[in-house]
Amino acid sequence: MIPVLDLSEIPPEDEALRAPVRAFLQERLRGMPAERRARSWMGFDAEFSRDLAAQGWIGLTFPQEYGGLGRAHFARYVVVEELLAAGAPVSAHWIADRQSGPLILRYGDETQRRFFLPLICRAEAFFCIGMSEPNSGSDLASVRSRAHRSQGGWVLNGRKIWTTNADRSHFMIALVRTSGTTDDRQKGLSQFVIDLSLPGVTVRPIRDLAGDEHFSEVFLDDVQLGEDALIGQEGAGWEQVTAELAFERSGPERFLSSIVLLEEWAIYLRSLARPSEQDEVLLGRIVAHMTALRALSIAVTARLVRGDKPAVEAALVKDLGTELEQLIPAAIANALGADPGHASPSALRHTLAYTSRMAPSYSLRGGTREILRGMIARGMGLR
Amino acid sequence: MDPLISSAADQLFSKAAPPEAVREVLNGQAGDAMWAEIEASGFLDGLVPEQLGGSGLSATDVFPVLFACGKYAVPAPVGETMFARAALALAGCECVPGPVALGVRSGSKHGGFASFDVPHGRVAAWVLVSGEDGTVVLPTDGASFRGPGSDSLSLDLRWDSCTDDAVELPLDADWLVAGARIESAAMAGAMESILASSVRYAGERVQFGRPIGRFQAVQQQVSILTEQVFASRMAAELAFSSPRAQAAVDLLAGADRPRVAAAKTRIGEAAILAAAIAHGVHGAIGITEEFDLQLHTGRLQSGRLRFGSEAYWARELGRNVLTHGGARVVDFLREELTSSRGASP
Ligand SMILES: Cc1cc2nc3c(=O)[nH]c(=O)nc-3n(C[C@H](O)[C@H](O)[C@H](O)COP(=O)(O)OP(=O)(O)OC[C@H]3O[C@@H](n4cnc5c(N)ncnc54)[C@H](O)[C@@H]3O)c2cc1C
């Protein structure tokens, strides 16, 4: 059975970060249209990331010797919650701050930590994740990209796809096979950090249904890697990737993807002389869902702080969260169309259009709904 | 959730309210023996302040007791009586003996009173009748009219006039919020039993040569149920963890109403899904009187109607958000709904 998630609290010293982050964002994002803010953690702005880094707010959970602030997970929770609530364009540093940095800190060797972590904290190194391949989506253990030992290192061949920010990142952390065959499944997989400027790396951006180009296909042809490109243990890639995904799935981003749209709609409702009863009910329902989700998400973070590995709990919160994130655009579309011919602000409608288009991706990226529910069922002892 | 109080409550109700005893009360008996055991536990005076002779428990402390009431489908107004006793004590009134039900938003006319669909009215000795003109505690056996309510425990009640033993309660309290708060905890508790039963049954029942829990379709359903139960429990716990609504006096005043609105809304929505999935997983056996699942799904059904459904509370919550001084939704969420700072650990 999955252990109960107890109500937990953000410690005051971490909560204290909220006011300065908020003040910074108010100033820095002034005038940015809602439709752009709605891109949430898909919005890429390297200059913004560097300004944030200058405040010390990237990699702030890393120890000070590696350029971080040595703060607890809750400090990052507070910063991230404010960034997402404001619709800040965090995509450039997002993956490094959330996953790649913590992964290097945990499994990397001292040389790797000293090299990469300070770069991440200064927003001078952006990362992408090379897990998915054309024939390996949910079945991640079936990856076919492969690294062979060579003199003084490794030679890498294969293909990755849907790699967010591959075209704008400096490094990729890729999961590839280093021994055995796909029949060996989770055994024989390893993680490498790949400098994307190396010969043999070709990145081809893919346009998404909203017209943006945030993910890419990445071709890896005889890419020569040094010994120092291996992260952690050879053959321990699966375990490392699983730990990484618990970080990916647990944060406040898992219920805030549609928040800019919700805030815009609430602003619009406030501007009306009298919002309809249906609108009030809908807003109340959404907020009631968010109430439970935020508390659950904080409870999962409390587990991380204690050093647990709440992978199943994180999957549970993510699945619940994406459901709400997808309900928000669907229900607001219904609400705005409830009175044909009635005018609503065009910024609101554009934000709605964007959020509605991207909403299906919420329950794909980071593990599909069916896969997460499979994890929960296992947690409940059914598999 | 305090583990000591939680296990004391489990112990009490597993003994005082086993499924056979619950059924007897649901089927028409009065449940005097069950009530006597609950009374003997001392929980009923839990919210009465210490200086007035009670145990002075906080909202956080009593949450596990009210949660357990739902988990065991206890067919008695335990939470209502706790709140009523605290109110009587605070107002300096004499305590009334026996179970007390809440008749919220009651009408009064020409010295008489009418309470509609009073939860637990049939098994209560008293009804705390609250309406625009104030609050009075009336004996159920003095009622001039008793009509069946929406479940076997609830009643429509009328009193033609105030009875001699009626107690006027001069205390400004919000009984709708009190009832909804109590009900949120009970519904979350009921859902926990529903989940346990579903997981157990999915592991035991064999079809096509394997336990049905091995089928992916069943697994996915049980996962959704699990999520709903986790969300409900959290929503209920939040309604009892507000730093501004810990002492009886604040609870009675209806402090932090938006949290109760969020809890009753969220849990009411979850209840529909949870009951449907649980019955789906159990198949025909779940439709029988004999199988305990029905006690808990029935409890959820009743709970949605008691003290305001999702429609009522969601609307109120939506209005609260919109009238909250122009702040962002996320700020309302953080400050009004999810902060537990100051609550006892
Ligand atoms: C916006 C976006 C950004 C992304 N960014 C990255 C990134 O940066 N790096 C990266 O590596 N990947 C990334 N991905 C890829 C993402 O991880 C995959 O989309 C996801 O793992 C699912 O794989 P798939 O798309 O191949 O779908 P498939 O695995 O082919 O699944 C298709 C459908 O089949 C279902 N299915 C599959 N297997 C089972 C099963 N065993 N039981 C039941 N149902 C099953 C799935 O749930 C789904 O409904 C991104 C995806 C999106 C949409």
PDB file of C-alpha atoms in Angstrom, chain B residues 13 63-76 78 182-194 295-297 299-300:
ATOM      1  CA  PHE B  13     -15.319   2.179  16.806  1.00  0.00           C
ATOM      2  CA  PHE B  63      -9.909  15.095  13.098  1.00  0.00           C
ATOM      3  CA  PRO B  64      -8.847  11.425  13.526  1.00  0.00           C
ATOM      4  CA  VAL B  65     -11.979  10.726  15.566  1.00  0.00           C
ATOM      5  CA  LEU B  66     -14.312  12.177  12.960  1.00  0.00           C
ATOM      6  CA  PHE B  67     -12.372  10.481  10.167  1.00  0.00           C
ATOM      7  CA  ALA B  68     -12.776   7.150  11.975  1.00  0.00           C
ATOM      8  CA  CYS B  69     -16.545   7.757  12.275  1.00  0.00           C
ATOM      9  CA  GLY B  70     -16.664   7.632   8.494  1.00  0.00           C
ATOM     10  CA  LYS B  71     -14.242   4.762   8.199  1.00  0.00           C
ATOM     11  CA  TYR B  72     -16.514   2.606  10.387  1.00  0.00           C
ATOM     12  CA  ALA B  73     -19.758   4.084   9.000  1.00  0.00           C
ATOM     13  CA  VAL B  74     -20.786   4.967  12.573  1.00  0.00           C
ATOM     14  CA  PRO B  75     -24.543   5.681  12.368  1.00  0.00           C
ATOM     15  CA  ALA B  76     -24.585   8.319  15.106  1.00  0.00           C
ATOM     16  CA  VAL B  78     -20.654  11.887  17.045  1.00  0.00           C
ATOM     17  CA  ILE B 182     -17.640  17.228  10.296  1.00  0.00           C
ATOM     18  CA  GLU B 183     -19.042  15.621   7.173  1.00  0.00           C
ATOM     19  CA  SER B 184     -15.836  16.196   5.183  1.00  0.00           C
ATOM     20  CA  ALA B 185     -13.850  14.170   7.687  1.00  0.00           C
ATOM     21  CA  ALA B 186     -16.413  11.376   7.753  1.00  0.00           C
ATOM     22  CA  MET B 187     -16.587  11.141   3.962  1.00  0.00           C
ATOM     23  CA  ALA B 188     -12.806  11.012   3.676  1.00  0.00           C
ATOM     24  CA  GLY B 189     -12.854   8.210   6.252  1.00  0.00           C
ATOM     25  CA  ALA B 190     -15.530   6.322   4.326  1.00  0.00           C
ATOM     26  CA  MET B 191     -13.413   6.553   1.207  1.00  0.00           C
ATOM     27  CA  GLU B 192     -10.494   4.964   2.969  1.00  0.00           C
ATOM     28  CA  SER B 193     -12.620   1.896   3.716  1.00  0.00           C
ATOM     29  CA  ILE B 194     -13.850   1.795   0.152  1.00  0.00           C
ATOM     30  CA  LEU B 295     -22.387   0.741   4.108  1.00  0.00           C
ATOM     31  CA  HIS B 296     -19.573   2.997   2.979  1.00  0.00           C
ATOM     32  CA  THR B 297     -20.817   3.926  -0.463  1.00  0.00           C
ATOM     33  CA  ARG B 299     -22.409   6.865   3.635  1.00  0.00           C
ATOM     34  CA  LEU B 300     -20.813   8.836   0.805  1.00  0.00           C
TER      35      LEU B 300
END
